[in-house]
PDB file of C-alpha atoms and ligand atoms in Angstrom:
ATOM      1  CA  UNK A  26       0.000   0.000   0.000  1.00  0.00           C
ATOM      2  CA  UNK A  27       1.372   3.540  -1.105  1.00  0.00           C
ATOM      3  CA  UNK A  28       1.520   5.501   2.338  1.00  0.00           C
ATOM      4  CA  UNK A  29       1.097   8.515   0.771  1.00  0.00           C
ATOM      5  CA  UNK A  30      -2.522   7.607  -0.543  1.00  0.00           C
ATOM      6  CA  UNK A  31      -5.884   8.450   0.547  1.00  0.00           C
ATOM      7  CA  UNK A  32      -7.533   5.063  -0.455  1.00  0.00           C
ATOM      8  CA  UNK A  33     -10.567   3.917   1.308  1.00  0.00           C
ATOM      9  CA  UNK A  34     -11.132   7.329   3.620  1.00  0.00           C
ATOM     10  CA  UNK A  35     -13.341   9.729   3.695  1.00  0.00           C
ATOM     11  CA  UNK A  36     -12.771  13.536   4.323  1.00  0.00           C
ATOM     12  CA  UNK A  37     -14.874  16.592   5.629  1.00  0.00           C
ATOM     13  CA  UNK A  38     -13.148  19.641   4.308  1.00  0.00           C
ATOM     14  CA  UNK A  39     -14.880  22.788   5.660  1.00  0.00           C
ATOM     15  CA  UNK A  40     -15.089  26.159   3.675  1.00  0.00           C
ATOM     16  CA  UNK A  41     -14.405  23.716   0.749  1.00  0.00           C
ATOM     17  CA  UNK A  42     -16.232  26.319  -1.399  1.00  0.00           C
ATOM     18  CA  UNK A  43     -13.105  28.156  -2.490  1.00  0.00           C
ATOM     19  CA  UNK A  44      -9.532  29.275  -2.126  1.00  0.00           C
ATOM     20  CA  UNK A  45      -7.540  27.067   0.685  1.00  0.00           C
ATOM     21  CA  UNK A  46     -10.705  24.794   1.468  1.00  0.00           C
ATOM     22  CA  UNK A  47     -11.242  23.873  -2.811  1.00  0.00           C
ATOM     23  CA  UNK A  48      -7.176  22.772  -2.706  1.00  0.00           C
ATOM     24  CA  UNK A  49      -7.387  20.940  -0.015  1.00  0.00           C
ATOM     25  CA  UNK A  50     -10.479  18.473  -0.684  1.00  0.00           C
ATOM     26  CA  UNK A  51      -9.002  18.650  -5.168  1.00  0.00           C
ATOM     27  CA  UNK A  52      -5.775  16.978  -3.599  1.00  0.00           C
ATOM     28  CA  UNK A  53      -7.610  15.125  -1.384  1.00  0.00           C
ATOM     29  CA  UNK A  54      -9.732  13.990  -4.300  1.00  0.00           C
ATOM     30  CA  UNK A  55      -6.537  12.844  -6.403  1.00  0.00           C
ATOM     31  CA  UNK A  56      -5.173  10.973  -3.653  1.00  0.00           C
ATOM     32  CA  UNK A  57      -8.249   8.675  -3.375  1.00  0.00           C
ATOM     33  CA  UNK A  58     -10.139   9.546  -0.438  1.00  0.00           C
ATOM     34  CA  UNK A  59     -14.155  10.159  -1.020  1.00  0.00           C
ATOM     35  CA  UNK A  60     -14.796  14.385  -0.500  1.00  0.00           C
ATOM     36  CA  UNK A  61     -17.687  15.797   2.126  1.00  0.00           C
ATOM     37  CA  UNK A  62     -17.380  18.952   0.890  1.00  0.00           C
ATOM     38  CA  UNK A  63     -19.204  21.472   4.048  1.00  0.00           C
ATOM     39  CA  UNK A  64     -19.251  25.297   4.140  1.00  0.00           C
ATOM     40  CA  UNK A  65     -21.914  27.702   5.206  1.00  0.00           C
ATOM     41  CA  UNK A  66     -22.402  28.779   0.757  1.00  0.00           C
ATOM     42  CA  UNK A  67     -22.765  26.264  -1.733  1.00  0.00           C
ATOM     43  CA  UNK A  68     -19.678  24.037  -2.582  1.00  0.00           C
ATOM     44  CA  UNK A  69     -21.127  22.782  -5.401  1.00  0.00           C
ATOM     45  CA  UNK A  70     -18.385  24.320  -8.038  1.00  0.00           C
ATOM     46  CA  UNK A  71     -15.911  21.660  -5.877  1.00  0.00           C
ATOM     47  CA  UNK A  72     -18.203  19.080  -6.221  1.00  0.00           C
ATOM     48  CA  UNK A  73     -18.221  19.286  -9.546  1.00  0.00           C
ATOM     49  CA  UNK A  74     -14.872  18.430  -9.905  1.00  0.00           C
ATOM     50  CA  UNK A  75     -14.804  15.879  -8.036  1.00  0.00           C
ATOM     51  CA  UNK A  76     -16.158  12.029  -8.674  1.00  0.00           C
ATOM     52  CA  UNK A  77     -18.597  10.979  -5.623  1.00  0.00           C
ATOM     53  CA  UNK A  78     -18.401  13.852  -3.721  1.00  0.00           C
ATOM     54  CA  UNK A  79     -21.409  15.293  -1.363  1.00  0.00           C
ATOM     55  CA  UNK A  80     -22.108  18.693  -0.272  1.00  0.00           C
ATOM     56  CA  UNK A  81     -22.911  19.547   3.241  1.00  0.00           C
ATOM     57  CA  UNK A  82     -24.055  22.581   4.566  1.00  0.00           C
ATOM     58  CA  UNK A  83     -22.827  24.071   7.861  1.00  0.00           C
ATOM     59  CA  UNK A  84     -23.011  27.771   9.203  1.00  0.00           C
ATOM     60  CA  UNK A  85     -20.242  27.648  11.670  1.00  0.00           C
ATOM     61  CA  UNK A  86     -22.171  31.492  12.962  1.00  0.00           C
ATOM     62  CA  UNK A  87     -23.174  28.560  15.242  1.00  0.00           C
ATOM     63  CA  UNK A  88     -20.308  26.867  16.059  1.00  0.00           C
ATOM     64  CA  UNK A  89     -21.963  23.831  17.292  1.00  0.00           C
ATOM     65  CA  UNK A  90     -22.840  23.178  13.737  1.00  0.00           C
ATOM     66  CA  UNK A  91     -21.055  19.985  13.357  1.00  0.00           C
ATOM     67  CA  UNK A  92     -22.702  18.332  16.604  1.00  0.00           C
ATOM     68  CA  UNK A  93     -24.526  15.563  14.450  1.00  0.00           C
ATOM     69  CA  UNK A  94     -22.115  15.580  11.750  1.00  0.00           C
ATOM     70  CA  UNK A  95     -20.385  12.219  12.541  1.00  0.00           C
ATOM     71  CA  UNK A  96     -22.608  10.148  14.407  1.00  0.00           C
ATOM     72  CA  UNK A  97     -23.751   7.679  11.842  1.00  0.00           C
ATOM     73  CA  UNK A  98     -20.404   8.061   9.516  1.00  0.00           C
ATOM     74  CA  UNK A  99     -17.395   7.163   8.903  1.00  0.00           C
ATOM     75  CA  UNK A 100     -15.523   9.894   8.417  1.00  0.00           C
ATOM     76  CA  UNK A 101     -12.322   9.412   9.147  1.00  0.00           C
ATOM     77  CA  UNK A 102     -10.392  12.665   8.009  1.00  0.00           C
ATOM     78  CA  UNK A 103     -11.309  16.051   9.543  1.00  0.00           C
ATOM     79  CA  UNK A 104      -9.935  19.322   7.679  1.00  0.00           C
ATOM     80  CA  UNK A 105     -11.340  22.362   9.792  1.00  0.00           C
ATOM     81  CA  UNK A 106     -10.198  25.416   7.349  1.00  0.00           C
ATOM     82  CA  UNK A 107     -13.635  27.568   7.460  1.00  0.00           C
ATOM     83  CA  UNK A 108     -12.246  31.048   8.534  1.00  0.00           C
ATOM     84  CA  UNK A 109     -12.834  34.857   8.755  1.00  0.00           C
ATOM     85  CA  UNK A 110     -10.634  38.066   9.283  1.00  0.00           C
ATOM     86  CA  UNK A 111     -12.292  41.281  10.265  1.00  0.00           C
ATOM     87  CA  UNK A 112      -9.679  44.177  10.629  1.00  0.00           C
ATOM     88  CA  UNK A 113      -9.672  47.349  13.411  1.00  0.00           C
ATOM     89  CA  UNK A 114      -6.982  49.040  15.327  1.00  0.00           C
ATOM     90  CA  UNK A 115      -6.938  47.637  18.555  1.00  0.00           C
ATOM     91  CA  UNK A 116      -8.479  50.250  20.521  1.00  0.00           C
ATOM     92  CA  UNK A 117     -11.880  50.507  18.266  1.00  0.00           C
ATOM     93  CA  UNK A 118     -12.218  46.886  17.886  1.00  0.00           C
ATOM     94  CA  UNK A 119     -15.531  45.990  18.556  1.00  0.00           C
ATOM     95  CA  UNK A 120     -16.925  43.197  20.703  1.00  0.00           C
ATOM     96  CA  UNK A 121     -19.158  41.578  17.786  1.00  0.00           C
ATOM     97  CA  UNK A 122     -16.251  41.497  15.577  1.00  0.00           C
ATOM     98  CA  UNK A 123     -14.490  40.159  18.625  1.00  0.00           C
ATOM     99  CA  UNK A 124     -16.983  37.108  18.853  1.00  0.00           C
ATOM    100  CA  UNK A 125     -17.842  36.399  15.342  1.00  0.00           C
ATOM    101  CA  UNK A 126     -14.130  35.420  14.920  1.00  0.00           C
ATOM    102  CA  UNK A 127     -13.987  33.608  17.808  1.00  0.00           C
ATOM    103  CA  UNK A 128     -16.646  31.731  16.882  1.00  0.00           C
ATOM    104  CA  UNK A 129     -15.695  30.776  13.559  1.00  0.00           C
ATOM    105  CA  UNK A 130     -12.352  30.394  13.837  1.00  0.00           C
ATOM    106  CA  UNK A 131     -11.831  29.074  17.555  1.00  0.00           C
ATOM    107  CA  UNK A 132     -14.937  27.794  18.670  1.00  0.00           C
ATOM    108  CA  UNK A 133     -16.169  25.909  15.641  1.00  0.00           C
ATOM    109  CA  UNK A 134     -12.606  24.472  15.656  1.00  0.00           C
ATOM    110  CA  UNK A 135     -12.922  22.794  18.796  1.00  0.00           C
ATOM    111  CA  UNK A 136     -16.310  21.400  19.274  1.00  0.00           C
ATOM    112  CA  UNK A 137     -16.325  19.852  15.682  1.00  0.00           C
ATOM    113  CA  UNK A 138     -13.278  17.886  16.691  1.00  0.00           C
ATOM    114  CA  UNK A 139     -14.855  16.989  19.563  1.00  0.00           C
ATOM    115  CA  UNK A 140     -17.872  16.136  17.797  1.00  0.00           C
ATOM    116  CA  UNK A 141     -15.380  14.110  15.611  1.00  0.00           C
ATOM    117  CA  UNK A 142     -13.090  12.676  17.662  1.00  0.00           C
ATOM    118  CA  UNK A 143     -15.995  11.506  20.014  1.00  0.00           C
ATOM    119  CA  UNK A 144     -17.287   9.584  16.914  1.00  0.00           C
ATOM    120  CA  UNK A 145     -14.142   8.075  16.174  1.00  0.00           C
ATOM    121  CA  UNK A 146     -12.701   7.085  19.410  1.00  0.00           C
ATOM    122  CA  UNK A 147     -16.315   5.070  19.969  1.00  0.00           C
ATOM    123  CA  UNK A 148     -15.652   3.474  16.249  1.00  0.00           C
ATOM    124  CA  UNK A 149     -12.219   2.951  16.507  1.00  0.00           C
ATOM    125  CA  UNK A 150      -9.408   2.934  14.141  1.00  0.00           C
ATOM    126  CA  UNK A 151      -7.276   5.484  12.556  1.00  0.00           C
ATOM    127  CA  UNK A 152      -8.456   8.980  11.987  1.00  0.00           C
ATOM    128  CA  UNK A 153      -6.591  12.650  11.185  1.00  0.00           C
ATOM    129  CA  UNK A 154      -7.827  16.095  12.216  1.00  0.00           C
ATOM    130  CA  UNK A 155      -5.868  19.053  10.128  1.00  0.00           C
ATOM    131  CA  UNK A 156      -6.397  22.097  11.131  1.00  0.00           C
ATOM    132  CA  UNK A 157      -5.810  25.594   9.497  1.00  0.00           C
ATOM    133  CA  UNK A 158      -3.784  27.942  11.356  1.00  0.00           C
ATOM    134  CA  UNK A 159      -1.814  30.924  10.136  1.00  0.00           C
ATOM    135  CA  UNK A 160       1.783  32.842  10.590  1.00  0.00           C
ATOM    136  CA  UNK A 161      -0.290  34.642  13.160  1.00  0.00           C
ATOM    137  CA  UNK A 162      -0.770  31.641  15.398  1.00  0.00           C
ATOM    138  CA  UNK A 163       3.068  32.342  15.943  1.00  0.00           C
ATOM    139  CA  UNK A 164       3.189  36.534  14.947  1.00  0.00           C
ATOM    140  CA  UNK A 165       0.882  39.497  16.552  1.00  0.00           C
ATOM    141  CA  UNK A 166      -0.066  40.841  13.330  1.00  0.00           C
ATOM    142  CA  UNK A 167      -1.564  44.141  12.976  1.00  0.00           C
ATOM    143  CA  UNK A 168      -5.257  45.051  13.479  1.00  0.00           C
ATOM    144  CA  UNK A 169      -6.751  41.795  14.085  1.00  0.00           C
ATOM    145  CA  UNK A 170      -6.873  41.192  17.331  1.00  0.00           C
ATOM    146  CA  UNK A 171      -9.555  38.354  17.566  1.00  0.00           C
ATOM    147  CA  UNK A 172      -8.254  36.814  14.157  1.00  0.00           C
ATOM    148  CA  UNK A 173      -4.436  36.699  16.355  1.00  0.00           C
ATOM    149  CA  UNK A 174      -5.914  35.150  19.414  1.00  0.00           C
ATOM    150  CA  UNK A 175      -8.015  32.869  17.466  1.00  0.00           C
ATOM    151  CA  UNK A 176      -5.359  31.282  15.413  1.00  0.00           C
ATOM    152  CA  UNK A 177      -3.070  31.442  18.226  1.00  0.00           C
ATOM    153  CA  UNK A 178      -5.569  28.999  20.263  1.00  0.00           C
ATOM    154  CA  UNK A 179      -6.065  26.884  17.263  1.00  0.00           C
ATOM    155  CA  UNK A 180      -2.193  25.918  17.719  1.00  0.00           C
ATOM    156  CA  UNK A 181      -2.615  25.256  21.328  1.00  0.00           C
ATOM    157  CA  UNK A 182      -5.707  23.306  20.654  1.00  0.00           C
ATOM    158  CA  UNK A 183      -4.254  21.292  18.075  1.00  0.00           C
ATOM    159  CA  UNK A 184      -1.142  20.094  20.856  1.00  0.00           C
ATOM    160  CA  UNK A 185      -4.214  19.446  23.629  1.00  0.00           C
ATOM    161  CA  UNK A 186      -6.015  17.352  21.384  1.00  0.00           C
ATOM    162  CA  UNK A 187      -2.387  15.435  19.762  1.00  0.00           C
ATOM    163  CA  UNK A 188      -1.753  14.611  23.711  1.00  0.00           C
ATOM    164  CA  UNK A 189      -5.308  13.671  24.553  1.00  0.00           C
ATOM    165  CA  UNK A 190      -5.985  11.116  21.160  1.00  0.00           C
ATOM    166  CA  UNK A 191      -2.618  10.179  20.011  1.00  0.00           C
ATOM    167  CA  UNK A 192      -2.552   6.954  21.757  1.00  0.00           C
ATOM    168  CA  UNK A 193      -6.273   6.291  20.138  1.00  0.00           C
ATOM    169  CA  UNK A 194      -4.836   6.892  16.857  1.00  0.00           C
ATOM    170  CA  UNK A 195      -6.392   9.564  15.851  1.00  0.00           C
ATOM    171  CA  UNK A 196      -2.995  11.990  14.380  1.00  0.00           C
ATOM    172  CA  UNK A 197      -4.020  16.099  14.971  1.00  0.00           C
ATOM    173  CA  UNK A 198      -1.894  18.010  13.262  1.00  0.00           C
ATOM    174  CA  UNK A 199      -2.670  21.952  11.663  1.00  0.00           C
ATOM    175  CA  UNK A 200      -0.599  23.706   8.829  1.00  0.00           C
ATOM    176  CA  UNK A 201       0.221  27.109   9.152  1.00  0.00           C
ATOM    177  CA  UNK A 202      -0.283  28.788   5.790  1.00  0.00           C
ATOM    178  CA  UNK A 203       1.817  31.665   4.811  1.00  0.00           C
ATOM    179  CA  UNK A 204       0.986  34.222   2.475  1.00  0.00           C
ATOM    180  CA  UNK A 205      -1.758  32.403  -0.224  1.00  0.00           C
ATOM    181  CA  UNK A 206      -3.317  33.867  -3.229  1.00  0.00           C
ATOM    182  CA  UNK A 207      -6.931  33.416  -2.151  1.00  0.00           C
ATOM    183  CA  UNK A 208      -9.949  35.752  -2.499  1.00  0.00           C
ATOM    184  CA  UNK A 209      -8.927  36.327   1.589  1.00  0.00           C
ATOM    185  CA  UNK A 210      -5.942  38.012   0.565  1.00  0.00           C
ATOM    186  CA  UNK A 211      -6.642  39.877  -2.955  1.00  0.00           C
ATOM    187  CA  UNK A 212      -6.657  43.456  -1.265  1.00  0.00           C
ATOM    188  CA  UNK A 213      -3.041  42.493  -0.297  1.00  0.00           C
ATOM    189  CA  UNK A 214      -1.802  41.610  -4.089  1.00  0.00           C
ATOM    190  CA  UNK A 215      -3.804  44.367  -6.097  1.00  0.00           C
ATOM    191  CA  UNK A 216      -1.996  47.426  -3.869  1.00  0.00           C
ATOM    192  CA  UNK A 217       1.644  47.272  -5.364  1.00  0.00           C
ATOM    193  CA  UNK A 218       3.444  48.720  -1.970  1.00  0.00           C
ATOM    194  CA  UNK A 219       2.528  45.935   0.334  1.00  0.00           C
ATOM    195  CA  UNK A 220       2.572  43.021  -2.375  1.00  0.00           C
ATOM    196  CA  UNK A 221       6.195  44.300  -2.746  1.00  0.00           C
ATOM    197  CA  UNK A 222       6.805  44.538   0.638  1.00  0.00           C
ATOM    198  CA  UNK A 223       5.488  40.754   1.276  1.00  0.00           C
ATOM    199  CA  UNK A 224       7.423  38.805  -1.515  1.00  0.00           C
ATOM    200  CA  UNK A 225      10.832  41.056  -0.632  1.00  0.00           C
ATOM    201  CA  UNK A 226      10.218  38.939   3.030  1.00  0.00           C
ATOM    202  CA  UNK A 227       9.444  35.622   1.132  1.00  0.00           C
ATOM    203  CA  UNK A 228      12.460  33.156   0.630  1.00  0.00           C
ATOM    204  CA  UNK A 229      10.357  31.629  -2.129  1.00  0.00           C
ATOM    205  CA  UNK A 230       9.890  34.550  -3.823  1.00  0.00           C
ATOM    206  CA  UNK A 231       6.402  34.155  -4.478  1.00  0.00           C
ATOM    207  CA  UNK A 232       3.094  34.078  -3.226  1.00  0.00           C
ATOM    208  CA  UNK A 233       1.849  29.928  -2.009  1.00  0.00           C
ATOM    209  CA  UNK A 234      -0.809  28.985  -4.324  1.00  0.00           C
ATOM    210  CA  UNK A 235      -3.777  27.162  -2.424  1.00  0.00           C
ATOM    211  CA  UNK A 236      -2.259  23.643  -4.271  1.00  0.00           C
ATOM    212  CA  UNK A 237       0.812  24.236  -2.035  1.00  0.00           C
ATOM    213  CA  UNK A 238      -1.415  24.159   1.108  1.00  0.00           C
ATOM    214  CA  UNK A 239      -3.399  20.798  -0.394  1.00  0.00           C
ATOM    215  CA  UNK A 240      -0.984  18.490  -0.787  1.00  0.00           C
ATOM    216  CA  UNK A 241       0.502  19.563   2.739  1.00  0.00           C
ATOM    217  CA  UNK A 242      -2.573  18.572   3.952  1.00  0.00           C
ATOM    218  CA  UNK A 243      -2.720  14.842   1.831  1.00  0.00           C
ATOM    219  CA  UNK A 244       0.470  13.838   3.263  1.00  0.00           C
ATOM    220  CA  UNK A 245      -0.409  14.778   7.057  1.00  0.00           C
ATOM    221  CA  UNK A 246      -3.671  12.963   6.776  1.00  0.00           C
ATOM    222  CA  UNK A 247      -2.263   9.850   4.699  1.00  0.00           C
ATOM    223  CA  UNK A 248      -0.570   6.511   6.416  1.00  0.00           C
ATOM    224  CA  UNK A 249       3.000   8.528   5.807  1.00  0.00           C
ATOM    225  CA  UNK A 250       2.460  10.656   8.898  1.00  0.00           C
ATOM    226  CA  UNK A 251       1.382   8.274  11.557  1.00  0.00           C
ATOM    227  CA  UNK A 252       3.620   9.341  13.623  1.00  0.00           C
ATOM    228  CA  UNK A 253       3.294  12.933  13.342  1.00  0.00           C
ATOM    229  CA  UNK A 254       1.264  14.185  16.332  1.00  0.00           C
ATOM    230  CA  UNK A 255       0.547  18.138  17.497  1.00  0.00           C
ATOM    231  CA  UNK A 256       2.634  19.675  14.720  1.00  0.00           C
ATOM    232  CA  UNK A 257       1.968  22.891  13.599  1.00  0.00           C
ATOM    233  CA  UNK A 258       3.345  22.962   9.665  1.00  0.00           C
ATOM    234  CA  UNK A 259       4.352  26.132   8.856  1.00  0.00           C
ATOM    235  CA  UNK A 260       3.949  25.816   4.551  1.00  0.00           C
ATOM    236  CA  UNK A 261       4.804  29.586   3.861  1.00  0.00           C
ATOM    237  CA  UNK A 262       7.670  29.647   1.337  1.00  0.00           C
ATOM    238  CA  UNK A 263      10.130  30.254   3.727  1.00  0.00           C
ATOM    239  CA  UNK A 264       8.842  33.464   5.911  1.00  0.00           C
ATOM    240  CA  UNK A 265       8.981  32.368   9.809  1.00  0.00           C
ATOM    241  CA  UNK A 266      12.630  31.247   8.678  1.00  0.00           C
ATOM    242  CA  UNK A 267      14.159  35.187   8.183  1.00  0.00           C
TER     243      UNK A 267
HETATM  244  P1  LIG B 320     -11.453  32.239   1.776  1.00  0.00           P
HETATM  245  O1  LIG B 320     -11.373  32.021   0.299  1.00  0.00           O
HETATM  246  O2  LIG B 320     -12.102  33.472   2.290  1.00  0.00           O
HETATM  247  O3  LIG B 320     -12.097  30.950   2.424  1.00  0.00           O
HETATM  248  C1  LIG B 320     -12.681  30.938   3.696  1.00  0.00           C
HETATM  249  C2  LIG B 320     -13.663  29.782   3.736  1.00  0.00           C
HETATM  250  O4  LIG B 320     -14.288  29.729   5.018  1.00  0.00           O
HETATM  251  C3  LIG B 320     -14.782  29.959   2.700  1.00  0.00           C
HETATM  252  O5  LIG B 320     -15.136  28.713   2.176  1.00  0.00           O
HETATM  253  C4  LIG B 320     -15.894  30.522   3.563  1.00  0.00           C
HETATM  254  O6  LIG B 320     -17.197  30.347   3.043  1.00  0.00           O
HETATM  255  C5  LIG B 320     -15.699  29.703   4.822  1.00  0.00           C
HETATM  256  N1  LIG B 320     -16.445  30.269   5.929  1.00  0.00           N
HETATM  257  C6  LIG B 320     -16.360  31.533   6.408  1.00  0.00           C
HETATM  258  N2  LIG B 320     -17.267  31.703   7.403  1.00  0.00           N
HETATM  259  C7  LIG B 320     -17.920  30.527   7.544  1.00  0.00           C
HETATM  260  C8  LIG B 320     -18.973  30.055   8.378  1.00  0.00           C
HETATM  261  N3  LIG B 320     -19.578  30.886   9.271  1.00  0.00           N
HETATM  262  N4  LIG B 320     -19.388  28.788   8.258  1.00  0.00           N
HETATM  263  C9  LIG B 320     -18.831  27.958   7.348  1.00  0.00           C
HETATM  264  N5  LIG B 320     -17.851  28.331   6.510  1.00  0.00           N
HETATM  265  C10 LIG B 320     -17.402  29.612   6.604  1.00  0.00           C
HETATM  266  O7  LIG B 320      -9.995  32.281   2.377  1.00  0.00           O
HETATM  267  P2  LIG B 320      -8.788  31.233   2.417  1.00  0.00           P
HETATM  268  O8  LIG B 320      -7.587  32.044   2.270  1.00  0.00           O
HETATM  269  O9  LIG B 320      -9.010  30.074   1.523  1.00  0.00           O
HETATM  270  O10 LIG B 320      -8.872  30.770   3.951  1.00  0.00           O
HETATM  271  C11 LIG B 320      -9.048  29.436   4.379  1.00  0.00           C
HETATM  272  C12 LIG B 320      -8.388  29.251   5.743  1.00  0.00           C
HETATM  273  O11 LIG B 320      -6.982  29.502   5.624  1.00  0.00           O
HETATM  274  C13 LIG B 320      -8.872  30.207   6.834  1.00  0.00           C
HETATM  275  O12 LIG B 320      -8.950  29.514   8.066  1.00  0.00           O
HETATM  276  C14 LIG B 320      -7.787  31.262   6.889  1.00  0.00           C
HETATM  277  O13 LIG B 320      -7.721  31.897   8.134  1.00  0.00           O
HETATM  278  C15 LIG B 320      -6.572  30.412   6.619  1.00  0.00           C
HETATM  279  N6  LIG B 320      -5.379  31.150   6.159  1.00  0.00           N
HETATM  280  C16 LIG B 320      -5.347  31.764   4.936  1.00  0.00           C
HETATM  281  C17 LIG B 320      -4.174  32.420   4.533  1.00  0.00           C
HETATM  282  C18 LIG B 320      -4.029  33.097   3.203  1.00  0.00           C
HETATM  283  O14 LIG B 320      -2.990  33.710   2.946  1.00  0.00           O
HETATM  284  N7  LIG B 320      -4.992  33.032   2.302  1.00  0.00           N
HETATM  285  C19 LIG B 320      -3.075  32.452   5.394  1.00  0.00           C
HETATM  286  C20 LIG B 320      -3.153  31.827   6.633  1.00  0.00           C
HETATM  287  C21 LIG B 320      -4.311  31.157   6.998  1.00  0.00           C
HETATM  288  P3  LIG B 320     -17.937  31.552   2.233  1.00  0.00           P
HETATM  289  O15 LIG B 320     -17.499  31.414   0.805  1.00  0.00           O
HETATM  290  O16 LIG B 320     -19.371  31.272   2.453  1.00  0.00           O
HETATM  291  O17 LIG B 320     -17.480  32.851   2.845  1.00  0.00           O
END
């Protein structure tokens, strides 16, 4: 068996709509494994491309969303990439932006892994959560406070869980994206100044396309990572390196 495949499993990619989330269930996809594509807007462009694959909806606004997700599955891969930014300096952030990126981005996080692992550790097996962190679950950033401390506790999360399921076999792992050319980041790229400004920083030289962050993903959810528990992947061209 090629430990680098997907054969036989079945993955729940959230926010599989576009950008990040599309990569990651496409490589998915080629590597074999059957695609539960989930997002709050219609994935339906994904599941077009992709043989088999089902569309779920989930509005992670309530980040219990996932609660009955796994119960009578067997899903045994668990991408959690559905995420938001909302930007304010520090002292006029407001407490709704506060908690709507908590929510999405923290909250959600955690209780659909619990909603998955619970699921999983009552079916047994082998199982991999990956979830979707950032540079800034390692940097402060600038203006996004609750985006910061989110992804920051998505790191920490992502150890807690390792040390609580590793034994179960269940491997929790996130990737830490660097600079991507998604819809999230097109404001960046279009003003000329700060797109210089980022590549100058970037060892690679370019922006990551959303295929870069994919595959990352395949090989931390495939046989070839077993023992890879609680690592945060930083896939970002080179950046956290200067
Ligand atoms: P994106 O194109 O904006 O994708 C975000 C995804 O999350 C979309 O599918 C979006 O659905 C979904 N989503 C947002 N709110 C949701 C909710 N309430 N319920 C369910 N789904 C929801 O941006 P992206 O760059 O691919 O981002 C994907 C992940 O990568 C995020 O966690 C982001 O923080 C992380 N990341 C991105 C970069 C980067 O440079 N692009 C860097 C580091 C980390 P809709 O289409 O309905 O909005």
């Amino acid at each position: 068996m090629n430990p680098f495949s997907l054969q036989g499993s079945t993955a729940l990619v959230t926010g599989a709509n576009a950008g990040i989330g599309q990569a990651i269930a496409l490589a998915m996809a080629r590597a074999g494994a059957s695609l539960i594509c989930a997002g709050r807007s219609s994935s339906a462009e994904t599941v077009a491309m992709i043989d088999g694959a089902r569309e779920l909806r989930l509005d992670f606004a309530d980040p219990m969303a996932a609660r009955d997700v796994f119960a009578d599955t067997s899903i045994d891969i668990l991408v959690n990439n559905a995420g938001i930014i909302r930007r304010a300096d520090a002292v006029d952030f407001t407490e709704a932006d506060w908690d709507a990126v908590m929510d999405v981005n923290l909250k959600a996080v955690f209780f659909t892994c619990q909603a998955f692992g619970k699921a999983m550790l009552a079916r047994g097996g082998r199982g991999a959560i990956i979830n979707i962190a950032s540079l800034l679950s390692f940097q402060g950033g600038i203006r996004v406070p609750s985006y910061t401390a989110a992804k920051h506790g998505v790191a920490g999360l992502t150890r807690l869980l390792a040390n609580e399921w590793a034994a179960s076999g269940i491997n929790v792992n996130a990737i830490a994206p660097g600079y991507i050319a998604t819809r999230n980041t097109e404001a960046l790229r279009a003003d000329p100044e700060r797109n210089r400004a980022i590549l100058d920083r970037i060892p690679a030289g370019r922006w990551g396309d959303p295929s870069d962050i994919g595959e990352t993903a395949v090989f931390l959810a495939s046989p070839a990572a077993r023992y890879i528990h609680g690592a945060i992947l930083n896939v970002d061209g080179g950046w956290l390196a200067r």
